[in-house]
Amino acid sequence: MNIQLVGNTAELMDGIEELKGILDFAISDSGIPLTIEQRDGSDLCISFKDGQGKIIYNQKIHFFRAFGLYIEQLQEKKDEFDLTESPQFSTIGPMFDLSRNAVIKIPTFKDTIRRLALMGFNSAMLYMEDTFEINNEPYFGYMRGRYSHDELETLDDYADFYGIELIPCIQTLAHLEEFLKWSAASRYKDTRGALLLESEETYSFIENMISSVSKPFRSKKIHIGMDEAEEVGRGIYLNKNGYKPRFEMMATHLRKVLDIVEKNGLEAMMWSDMFLKLANSSGDHYSKDTEIPDYIIEMTPKDVQLMYWQYNATDKDHYTSILKKHKAFGRTPAFAGGMWVWNTFATNYGLSLQATEAALSACKEEGVQDVYVTLWGDDGYENNFYSSLLGLQLYAEHAYSKEVDREKLAKRVKFCTGIEEQAYMLLNQLDTPPGVEPDNKEQTNPSKFLLWQDVLLGLFDKHVEGLDMKPYYEELEKTINEGRNAAADLDFIFDVPEKLASVLALKAGVGVKLKQAYDDKNTDLLKRIAANELPEIAKRVKALRDAHRTQWFKINKPFGWEVIDIRYGGLQNRLDTAIERINDYVEKRIDHIEELEQERLYFTPGVEKSTGLGWCSYYYRMASPNVFFHVLPIY
């Protein structure tokens, strides 16, 4: 498709040239005329009539969303069209977790920025606990794939092609375990993850962080974190200074951090959960029953934007209630929802899409202007952010219409990503085998715990007793395979899910089968399991690991893959040990298998009464009940 650009396009051409890599068009004086007009305060207007097109836009990012819509309509061979969209929010963007081992490669990030531009996102937050360089702190992000100043500057320059504002999101209170674990950081340490307050060295360090991380970016915004800081003041600080109320400590600390932010010419955002948590006697940070005391409102600084985060509520009234509580602080908060890509191989679209509809409808009614969607990577990020693109597209469509047209959403995600909506939805099914409700609102994650659990120990076997997993995962493997499109740039993200389904078809139920055969003293079946099933599982695990490694290195820097590699190595070795233990038993070299003598218990008591199979957040809890590492006191 040849397009002739008419109008002032100087600020747009860098971005337009880069989009040629993912869209089928060329710029030509003999192409279809497209008049481009920037108009302050305007809606997005995209039209085509009598062989000529026109785009009217306000912000730069609006042009790129409009340009994508224009090409999409032409590709559908429409003779004429007239589209108008009205932005619903001032700011809309994803937050990329770059701290849980998966640090996105620069070329991959550029590809993502192009897709965000087509969707219409005008912002993105980069969550970096310790994955950026700071002066005179060599252990900060050491061997963690940290970004250099030049890398961050490159990303910021590239995002600016499209009018996308990149915002650093850091931590200035807690969640700093990966830096504070080094002895070189001991002078800043209160607990495993929290900084030592009321220490001049700590505030010099924070100033160093803020100064360093803000320099590569055009944005004058910075997110200073401060969420989930329950440990603050309870470690070395307590030993040195005695007890102080946490809110008093937090308010004083926040004021000092905001002074540093102001000194650097920046504006701060922060997570709001600790303020509401400390206002609730139960510690539930987003309870509808929370009443915020006047002293908390009075002591909370006014020069910081609070960000309400919530990912699992599907009731619009809940979001409305919590948003109204935030307004007691005298301003409308920002909001951060989430696409559930964390702690699982399967993106939980069943929950995420419903939560998004409820949350963003409430945000529109309550006048929220700044909206983000988080893509956390807890416990090693076995998943990947590309698998969340359907969810991101939903956020984008909400950002440009009061109500989302589902047919338009499906067309847009196919246009912007090359992948069909139903293909993304298949990922959800990795976590919805028999025993799980289709929408998986309880966030059960069997795709992870059934993979990593040990076949001899079977910590989750009780959860799947009586459930026929094999045909479910065999059919899912087949469906994923049949839905793939080798011509799509992002088709590679389905290789891991396909091979994982193949592994789970055998492994999900083999522990139950093994225990039953042992209890029944069925040595013939035990022999077949050791000779056939376990070696076949090991073969499939190797294919999964190879696919996972290829995916990781295509998307991320190498740092962090060693964690996943070690998990696969452990799984392979334990399968090998299981084969040897079973053979020793059936060939009478040992008279019993102690692991199989043990009664199977529920990992999560009460799960049998739920609509899911349970949830586990950490690999080391899935793989073994024994000691992986010695847990020291909190400091």
XYZ file of C-alpha atoms in Angstrom:
635
model
C 0.000 0.000 0.000
C 1.424 3.378 -1.072
C 0.491 6.496 0.889
C 1.158 10.140 0.053
C 1.443 12.285 3.178
C 0.016 15.801 2.940
C 0.561 18.338 5.698
C 3.112 19.076 8.378
C 4.602 15.677 9.212
C 8.060 16.697 10.444
C 7.549 15.538 14.052
C 5.917 12.311 12.886
C 8.296 10.972 10.274
C 10.701 9.113 12.581
C 7.823 7.105 13.986
C 6.180 6.574 10.604
C 9.423 5.206 9.145
C 9.799 2.764 12.037
C 6.241 1.473 11.592
C 7.081 0.190 8.130
C 8.655 -2.759 9.924
C 5.299 -4.072 11.166
C 2.777 -2.536 8.747
C 2.492 -3.131 5.020
C 2.803 0.378 3.577
C 5.218 2.696 1.801
C 5.422 6.471 1.503
C 5.160 7.620 -2.104
C 4.237 10.785 -4.002
C 1.999 8.626 -6.182
C 0.239 6.974 -3.254
C -3.197 7.482 -1.743
C -3.313 11.091 -0.469
C -3.566 11.347 3.324
C -4.000 14.849 4.736
C -2.707 15.213 8.299
C -3.835 18.050 10.555
C -2.851 18.696 14.149
C -5.599 20.505 16.043
C -5.397 21.346 19.755
C -8.159 19.846 21.857
C -9.492 17.765 19.002
C -10.843 14.231 19.074
C -9.208 11.675 16.796
C -10.865 11.947 13.389
C -10.052 9.419 10.663
C -11.838 9.538 7.317
C -11.575 8.318 3.735
C -13.738 9.420 0.819
C -13.332 9.783 -2.930
C -9.929 8.126 -2.809
C -8.472 10.564 -0.230
C -7.860 10.198 3.491
C -7.662 12.624 6.396
C -6.471 12.417 9.995
C -7.100 15.133 12.586
C -5.290 14.628 15.877
C -4.315 16.447 19.064
C -1.338 14.698 20.699
C 1.402 12.968 18.738
C 0.370 9.564 20.083
C -3.158 10.169 18.815
C -1.814 10.413 15.283
C -0.171 6.996 15.503
C -3.309 5.315 16.821
C -5.276 7.090 14.070
C -2.712 6.097 11.437
C -3.034 2.460 12.460
C -6.827 2.672 12.293
C -6.574 4.282 8.860
C -4.390 1.508 7.439
C -6.544 -1.135 9.118
C -9.657 0.229 7.393
C -7.919 0.387 4.013
C -6.724 -3.203 4.414
C -10.380 -4.176 4.852
C -11.009 -2.663 1.371
C -13.535 -0.103 2.600
C -14.514 2.466 -0.013
C -15.118 5.128 2.598
C -15.179 5.515 6.344
C -15.496 8.239 8.965
C -14.311 7.422 12.494
C -14.157 9.592 15.601
C -12.643 8.674 18.965
C -12.538 10.645 22.205
C -9.704 10.083 24.704
C -11.121 9.092 28.087
C -7.952 9.540 30.152
C -5.038 11.972 30.205
C -2.525 9.159 30.668
C -2.762 5.513 29.695
C 0.062 3.008 29.715
C 1.503 -0.341 30.816
C 4.015 -0.878 33.595
C 6.778 -3.328 32.690
C 8.313 -5.319 35.540
C 12.056 -5.283 34.848
C 13.092 -6.458 38.309
C 11.960 -10.089 38.622
C 14.801 -11.413 36.451
C 13.378 -10.650 32.992
C 15.054 -7.445 31.765
C 13.740 -6.753 28.278
C 16.306 -6.447 25.481
C 16.465 -3.078 23.721
C 15.347 -4.370 20.273
C 12.418 -6.181 21.899
C 11.475 -3.042 23.798
C 11.520 -1.026 20.583
C 9.199 -3.541 18.944
C 6.884 -3.228 21.937
C 6.919 0.569 21.787
C 5.817 0.424 18.143
C 2.877 -1.795 19.089
C 1.981 0.455 22.034
C 1.917 3.397 19.618
C -0.509 1.647 17.290
C -2.729 0.875 20.289
C -2.574 4.512 21.431
C -0.714 4.340 24.750
C 0.918 7.653 25.635
C 2.919 6.440 28.624
C 4.792 3.445 30.041
C 6.349 2.896 33.448
C 9.602 0.956 33.806
C 9.618 -0.831 37.155
C 13.263 -1.088 38.171
C 14.091 -1.998 41.767
C 17.821 -2.325 41.118
C 18.069 -2.778 37.339
C 19.559 0.592 36.458
C 23.019 2.024 37.015
C 23.749 4.447 39.820
C 27.009 6.163 40.608
C 29.450 4.560 43.063
C 27.218 1.557 43.803
C 28.671 -1.339 41.756
C 26.532 -3.949 43.538
C 23.295 -2.186 42.628
C 21.906 -4.463 39.912
C 25.127 -6.470 39.790
C 24.736 -9.484 37.451
C 21.039 -8.661 37.165
C 20.962 -7.259 33.610
C 20.674 -3.644 34.761
C 20.182 -0.981 32.108
C 22.934 1.509 31.458
C 22.224 5.236 31.217
C 22.706 5.000 27.444
C 20.264 2.109 27.088
C 17.543 3.976 28.978
C 18.226 7.114 26.975
C 17.925 5.093 23.754
C 14.539 3.763 24.851
C 13.352 7.225 25.843
C 14.419 8.699 22.502
C 12.640 5.927 20.654
C 9.427 6.282 22.660
C 9.489 10.023 21.956
C 9.154 9.255 18.230
C 5.551 8.387 19.052
C 4.805 10.769 21.900
C 5.070 8.014 24.531
C 6.344 9.210 27.917
C 8.581 6.705 29.697
C 8.508 7.039 33.475
C 10.991 5.423 35.881
C 9.306 3.462 38.661
C 11.643 2.647 41.546
C 11.562 1.759 45.247
C 12.604 4.177 47.979
C 11.513 2.228 51.057
C 10.981 -1.536 50.613
C 11.221 -4.232 47.901
C 14.996 -3.798 47.729
C 15.983 -7.342 48.726
C 18.104 -7.914 45.639
C 20.376 -4.992 46.492
C 20.302 -5.235 50.272
C 21.411 -8.894 50.177
C 24.986 -7.708 49.429
C 27.242 -6.950 52.372
C 28.291 -3.812 50.496
C 24.775 -2.473 51.097
C 24.592 -3.284 54.809
C 24.805 0.359 55.875
C 21.455 1.048 54.164
C 19.639 -1.983 55.547
C 16.869 -2.211 58.136
C 15.343 -5.581 57.131
C 15.817 -7.957 54.192
C 14.003 -5.607 51.862
C 13.515 -2.293 53.694
C 15.856 0.663 53.962
C 17.136 1.954 57.285
C 15.242 5.163 58.035
C 16.550 8.221 59.867
C 20.019 7.537 58.467
C 21.925 10.166 56.509
C 23.629 7.448 54.458
C 20.223 6.118 53.411
C 19.060 9.507 52.175
C 22.304 10.094 50.280
C 21.714 6.722 48.630
C 18.117 7.612 47.744
C 19.241 10.916 46.255
C 21.823 9.024 44.220
C 19.103 6.646 42.984
C 16.666 9.389 42.032
C 19.306 11.538 40.350
C 20.716 8.608 38.376
C 17.452 7.060 37.218
C 15.830 10.327 36.157
C 18.645 11.617 33.949
C 18.036 9.409 30.884
C 14.352 10.347 30.697
C 12.573 13.431 29.338
C 9.751 12.918 31.803
C 9.656 14.957 34.963
C 7.591 12.253 36.637
C 8.982 9.520 38.873
C 7.236 6.732 40.742
C 8.855 6.287 44.157
C 7.151 3.001 45.126
C 6.704 2.569 48.910
C 4.212 -0.301 48.686
C 4.023 -3.384 50.922
C 6.472 -1.940 53.451
C 5.181 -3.889 56.454
C 8.697 -4.657 57.752
C 9.870 -1.065 57.994
C 11.269 -0.140 61.398
C 11.174 -3.736 62.665
C 14.758 -4.860 62.099
C 18.042 -3.055 62.685
C 16.146 0.226 63.162
C 14.203 -1.272 66.067
C 17.399 -2.567 67.679
C 19.042 0.832 67.396
C 16.176 3.204 68.079
C 13.328 1.331 69.676
C 9.717 1.227 68.529
C 8.005 3.962 66.532
C 4.558 3.780 64.900
C 4.956 2.824 61.239
C 2.778 5.607 59.888
C 4.817 8.222 61.735
C 7.997 6.741 60.286
C 6.531 6.520 56.781
C 5.195 10.075 56.793
C 8.550 11.500 57.920
C 10.413 9.346 55.398
C 8.065 10.297 52.572
C 8.591 13.977 53.286
C 12.375 13.554 53.021
C 12.071 11.601 49.773
C 9.723 14.201 48.290
C 12.224 16.921 49.155
C 14.826 15.013 47.145
C 12.340 14.597 44.287
C 11.630 18.336 44.292
C 15.349 19.125 44.437
C 15.762 17.150 41.201
C 12.931 19.049 39.511
C 10.595 16.036 39.473
C 7.005 15.179 40.380
C 6.299 12.047 42.435
C 3.784 9.242 42.282
C 3.561 6.449 44.846
C 1.522 3.345 45.628
C -1.209 4.108 48.159
C -1.675 0.742 49.871
C 0.338 1.425 53.035
C -1.737 4.478 53.965
C -4.996 2.562 53.688
C -3.505 -0.548 55.303
C -2.400 1.413 58.355
C -5.876 2.934 58.546
C -7.504 -0.506 58.780
C -7.280 -2.579 61.944
C -7.342 -5.817 59.927
C -4.450 -4.731 57.694
C -6.576 -5.127 54.546
C -5.323 -2.236 52.460
C -8.299 -2.009 50.084
C -11.278 -2.970 52.208
C -14.560 -1.161 51.549
C -14.935 -0.922 55.325
C -11.787 1.178 55.766
C -12.304 4.608 57.247
C -9.255 6.833 56.924
C -8.546 8.793 60.122
C -8.082 12.546 59.894
C -4.519 12.324 61.213
C -3.465 10.131 58.285
C -5.016 12.549 55.797
C -3.402 15.540 57.540
C 0.058 13.948 57.753
C 0.133 12.697 54.155
C 2.024 15.176 51.948
C -0.014 16.882 49.237
C 2.766 17.020 46.641
C 2.575 13.354 45.647
C 0.080 11.566 43.428
C -1.333 8.466 45.113
C -1.792 5.399 42.914
C -4.475 2.898 43.841
C -3.595 -0.618 42.651
C -5.903 -3.596 42.513
C -5.916 -6.606 40.211
C -8.498 -9.152 41.326
C -11.830 -7.467 42.070
C -14.555 -7.903 39.437
C -17.189 -5.735 41.145
C -17.330 -2.170 39.835
C -18.840 -0.939 43.085
C -15.736 -2.113 44.948
C -13.465 0.044 42.776
C -15.846 2.974 43.069
C -15.809 2.696 46.853
C -12.007 2.616 47.108
C -11.598 5.467 44.630
C -13.953 7.589 46.724
C -11.923 6.782 49.846
C -8.783 8.020 48.092
C -10.498 11.323 47.361
C -10.483 11.995 51.098
C -6.832 12.953 50.570
C -8.037 15.938 48.555
C -7.222 14.741 45.045
C -8.231 12.084 42.554
C -5.792 9.149 42.559
C -4.174 7.419 39.637
C -5.166 3.793 39.089
C -3.148 0.685 38.261
C -4.843 -2.548 37.266
C -3.106 -5.665 36.087
C -2.907 -8.403 33.526
C -2.207 -11.624 35.422
C 1.004 -12.763 33.731
C 2.800 -13.391 37.023
C 3.309 -16.596 39.014
C 2.086 -18.723 36.140
C 2.877 -19.853 32.625
C -0.698 -18.932 31.693
C -2.031 -15.406 31.368
C -5.225 -15.382 33.425
C -7.522 -13.616 31.004
C -10.643 -15.007 32.650
C -10.018 -12.866 35.725
C -8.015 -10.036 34.146
C -10.543 -9.010 31.506
C -13.444 -8.965 33.945
C -11.426 -7.003 36.509
C -10.424 -4.525 33.794
C -14.022 -3.887 32.721
C -15.085 -3.242 36.304
C -12.080 -1.084 37.196
C -12.006 1.135 34.122
C -15.750 1.694 34.170
C -15.386 2.919 37.753
C -12.377 5.066 36.818
C -14.376 6.822 34.107
C -17.289 7.502 36.429
C -14.998 8.831 39.175
C -12.954 11.082 36.882
C -9.653 9.212 37.171
C -7.286 10.615 34.541
C -4.124 8.534 34.915
C -4.454 4.789 34.314
C -1.836 2.043 34.116
C -1.862 -1.711 33.663
C 0.822 -3.638 35.545
C 2.631 -6.675 34.134
C 4.336 -8.109 37.203
C 6.869 -10.933 36.925
C 6.913 -12.432 40.423
C 9.014 -15.537 41.128
C 11.222 -15.473 38.051
C 8.810 -14.423 35.273
C 8.313 -17.790 33.585
C 5.649 -16.088 31.453
C 6.290 -13.088 29.172
C 4.722 -9.690 28.615
C 3.833 -10.393 24.970
C 1.195 -12.834 26.198
C -0.622 -9.880 27.829
C -1.188 -7.927 24.601
C -4.881 -8.756 24.356
C -5.306 -7.240 27.806
C -3.294 -4.192 26.842
C -5.485 -3.784 23.785
C -8.549 -3.784 26.042
C -7.028 -0.978 28.111
C -6.283 0.944 24.914
C -9.836 0.570 23.616
C -11.210 1.748 26.961
C -8.929 4.776 26.675
C -10.620 5.920 23.466
C -14.284 5.033 23.998
C -16.829 5.178 26.804
C -17.767 1.564 26.167
C -15.670 -1.027 24.359
C -16.920 -2.563 21.129
C -15.896 -6.240 21.449
C -15.818 -6.791 17.690
C -13.541 -3.778 17.284
C -11.308 -5.065 20.108
C -10.851 -8.372 18.292
C -9.960 -6.634 15.034
C -7.617 -4.197 16.719
C -5.602 -6.818 18.598
C -5.177 -8.816 15.380
C -4.032 -5.679 13.540
C -1.682 -4.400 16.255
C -0.117 -7.739 17.218
C -0.748 -10.152 14.349
C -2.403 -12.625 16.739
C -6.092 -13.510 16.923
C -8.053 -12.813 20.107
C -8.988 -16.479 20.507
C -5.320 -17.492 20.359
C -4.559 -15.270 23.350
C -7.550 -16.708 25.191
C -6.138 -20.227 24.784
C -3.326 -19.243 27.146
C -5.922 -18.928 29.894
C -6.757 -22.612 29.504
C -3.367 -23.777 30.774
C -4.687 -22.941 34.241
C -8.291 -24.125 33.806
C -8.124 -27.943 33.684
C -10.817 -30.065 35.346
C -11.418 -28.761 38.856
C -11.109 -25.069 37.945
C -13.974 -22.736 37.060
C -13.636 -21.379 33.483
C -12.921 -17.788 34.561
C -10.385 -18.821 37.219
C -11.317 -15.988 39.548
C -9.474 -17.732 42.382
C -6.177 -17.321 40.486
C -5.242 -20.978 40.713
C -1.989 -21.720 38.862
C -1.705 -25.462 38.108
C 0.330 -24.816 34.953
C 3.143 -23.883 37.310
C 2.771 -26.108 40.358
C 1.952 -29.268 38.383
C 5.070 -28.725 36.290
C 7.501 -28.056 39.136
C 6.138 -30.386 41.819
C 8.187 -33.498 42.480
C 6.757 -36.777 41.178
C 7.794 -38.691 44.300
C 6.680 -36.076 46.839
C 3.472 -34.998 45.076
C 2.724 -31.924 47.153
C -0.271 -31.067 44.941
C -1.388 -34.605 44.076
C -4.248 -34.434 46.558
C -5.584 -31.451 44.604
C -5.939 -33.443 41.377
C -7.040 -36.843 42.671
C -9.928 -38.163 40.598
C -9.444 -35.567 37.852
C -8.596 -36.770 34.346
C -5.962 -34.268 33.254
C -4.506 -36.173 30.312
C -7.265 -35.695 27.694
C -7.689 -32.056 28.717
C -4.062 -31.134 28.147
C -3.754 -33.324 25.045
C -6.668 -31.465 23.467
C -5.242 -28.106 24.549
C -1.873 -28.951 22.999
C -3.635 -29.833 19.734
C -5.790 -26.690 19.784
C -2.824 -24.399 20.411
C -0.898 -26.067 17.587
C -3.781 -25.774 15.116
C -4.294 -22.102 15.958
C -0.714 -21.054 15.361
C 0.317 -18.829 12.459
C 3.966 -19.224 11.513
C 3.812 -16.015 9.472
C 3.041 -13.890 12.554
C 6.024 -12.201 14.198
C 4.783 -13.147 17.668
C 3.811 -16.732 16.911
C 6.865 -17.872 18.869
C 5.139 -17.041 22.184
C 2.886 -20.090 21.692
C 5.741 -22.585 21.506
C 6.167 -22.786 25.285
C 2.415 -23.124 26.019
C 2.090 -25.858 23.388
C 4.991 -27.854 24.791
C 3.907 -27.222 28.381
C 0.484 -28.702 27.581
C 2.315 -31.721 26.171
C 4.279 -32.142 29.419
C 1.233 -31.686 31.646
C -0.779 -34.236 29.660
C 1.484 -36.851 31.241
C 2.945 -35.215 34.323
C -0.174 -33.634 35.855
C -1.554 -37.001 36.947
C 1.484 -39.244 37.100
C 2.088 -38.673 40.807
C -1.431 -39.815 41.711
C -1.008 -42.844 39.460
C 2.377 -43.622 40.990
C 1.098 -43.419 44.579
C -1.920 -45.612 43.785
C 0.238 -48.257 42.087
C 2.580 -48.287 45.082
C -0.266 -48.555 47.597
C -1.756 -51.405 45.537
C 1.670 -53.114 45.319
C 1.185 -53.139 41.548
C 4.812 -53.654 40.594
C 3.971 -54.235 36.926
C 2.436 -50.769 36.681
C 5.312 -49.233 38.652
C 7.744 -50.855 36.241
C 5.851 -49.438 33.219
C 5.786 -45.955 34.760
C 9.562 -46.088 35.329
C 10.333 -47.579 31.925
C 7.926 -45.591 29.756
C 6.052 -42.683 31.306
C 8.770 -40.965 33.308
C 11.341 -41.126 30.462
C 8.706 -39.717 28.085
C 7.973 -36.900 30.531
C 11.710 -36.155 30.736
C 11.877 -36.049 26.932
C 8.980 -33.599 26.773
C 10.452 -31.491 29.576
C 13.657 -31.149 27.561
C 11.676 -29.949 24.531
C 9.837 -27.471 26.783
C 13.060 -26.212 28.305
C 14.632 -25.733 24.855
C 11.590 -23.755 23.664
C 11.544 -21.705 26.860
C 15.233 -20.868 26.512
C 14.729 -19.756 22.906
C 11.809 -17.552 23.951
C 13.705 -16.013 26.868
C 16.747 -15.046 24.807
C 14.536 -13.606 22.073
C 12.790 -11.310 24.555
C 15.126 -10.719 27.503
C 18.723 -10.210 28.469
C 20.418 -13.455 29.544
C 20.552 -12.592 33.248
C 17.813 -14.400 35.130
C 17.496 -17.309 32.736
C 19.873 -19.287 34.961
C 17.115 -19.391 37.598
C 14.685 -21.059 35.183
C 17.460 -23.265 33.823
C 18.182 -24.524 37.344
C 14.485 -25.321 37.803
C 14.431 -27.420 34.652
C 17.666 -29.095 35.708
C 16.170 -29.947 39.071
C 13.053 -31.333 37.432
C 15.070 -33.523 35.063
C 17.278 -34.825 37.862
C 14.330 -35.627 40.096
C 12.677 -37.580 37.272
C 15.928 -39.513 36.916
C 16.006 -40.198 40.663
C 12.359 -41.295 40.623
C 13.106 -43.816 37.872
C 16.029 -45.218 39.881
C 14.049 -45.361 43.134
C 11.160 -47.205 41.479
C 13.478 -49.660 39.754
C 15.315 -50.317 43.007
C 11.980 -51.146 44.601
C 10.524 -53.375 41.881
C 13.852 -55.200 41.565
C 13.913 -55.651 45.381
C 17.131 -53.749 46.064
C 15.065 -51.744 48.574
C 11.964 -52.967 50.389
C 9.998 -49.713 50.290
C 9.960 -46.173 48.848
C 9.699 -43.830 51.798
C 8.427 -40.905 49.732
C 5.477 -42.987 48.525
C 4.732 -44.304 52.013
C 3.667 -40.801 53.054
C -0.015 -39.860 53.160
C -0.898 -37.154 50.609
C -2.303 -33.980 52.178
C -3.754 -30.871 50.612
C -1.102 -28.224 50.053
C -3.827 -25.679 50.830
C -6.378 -27.110 53.298
C -9.914 -26.189 52.275
C -9.119 -26.025 48.569
C -11.420 -28.994 48.013
C -14.349 -26.695 48.840
C -13.270 -23.997 46.372
C -13.732 -23.554 42.637
C -10.021 -23.899 41.933
C -7.059 -26.185 42.509
C -5.128 -23.868 44.813
C -2.437 -21.257 44.424
C 1.245 -21.234 45.237
C 3.436 -18.194 44.672
C 6.911 -19.662 44.961
C 8.800 -22.356 43.078
C 10.720 -23.499 46.139
C 7.441 -24.287 47.904
C 6.180 -26.277 44.909
C 9.312 -28.336 44.408
C 9.911 -29.486 47.995
C 8.725 -29.062 51.585
C 12.338 -29.239 52.715
C 14.856 -26.429 53.233
C 15.984 -24.670 50.046
C 17.676 -21.889 51.984
C 17.898 -20.946 55.619
C 15.554 -18.079 56.409
C 17.387 -15.645 58.653
C 15.727 -13.076 60.908
C 14.081 -10.246 58.969
C 17.233 -8.171 59.144
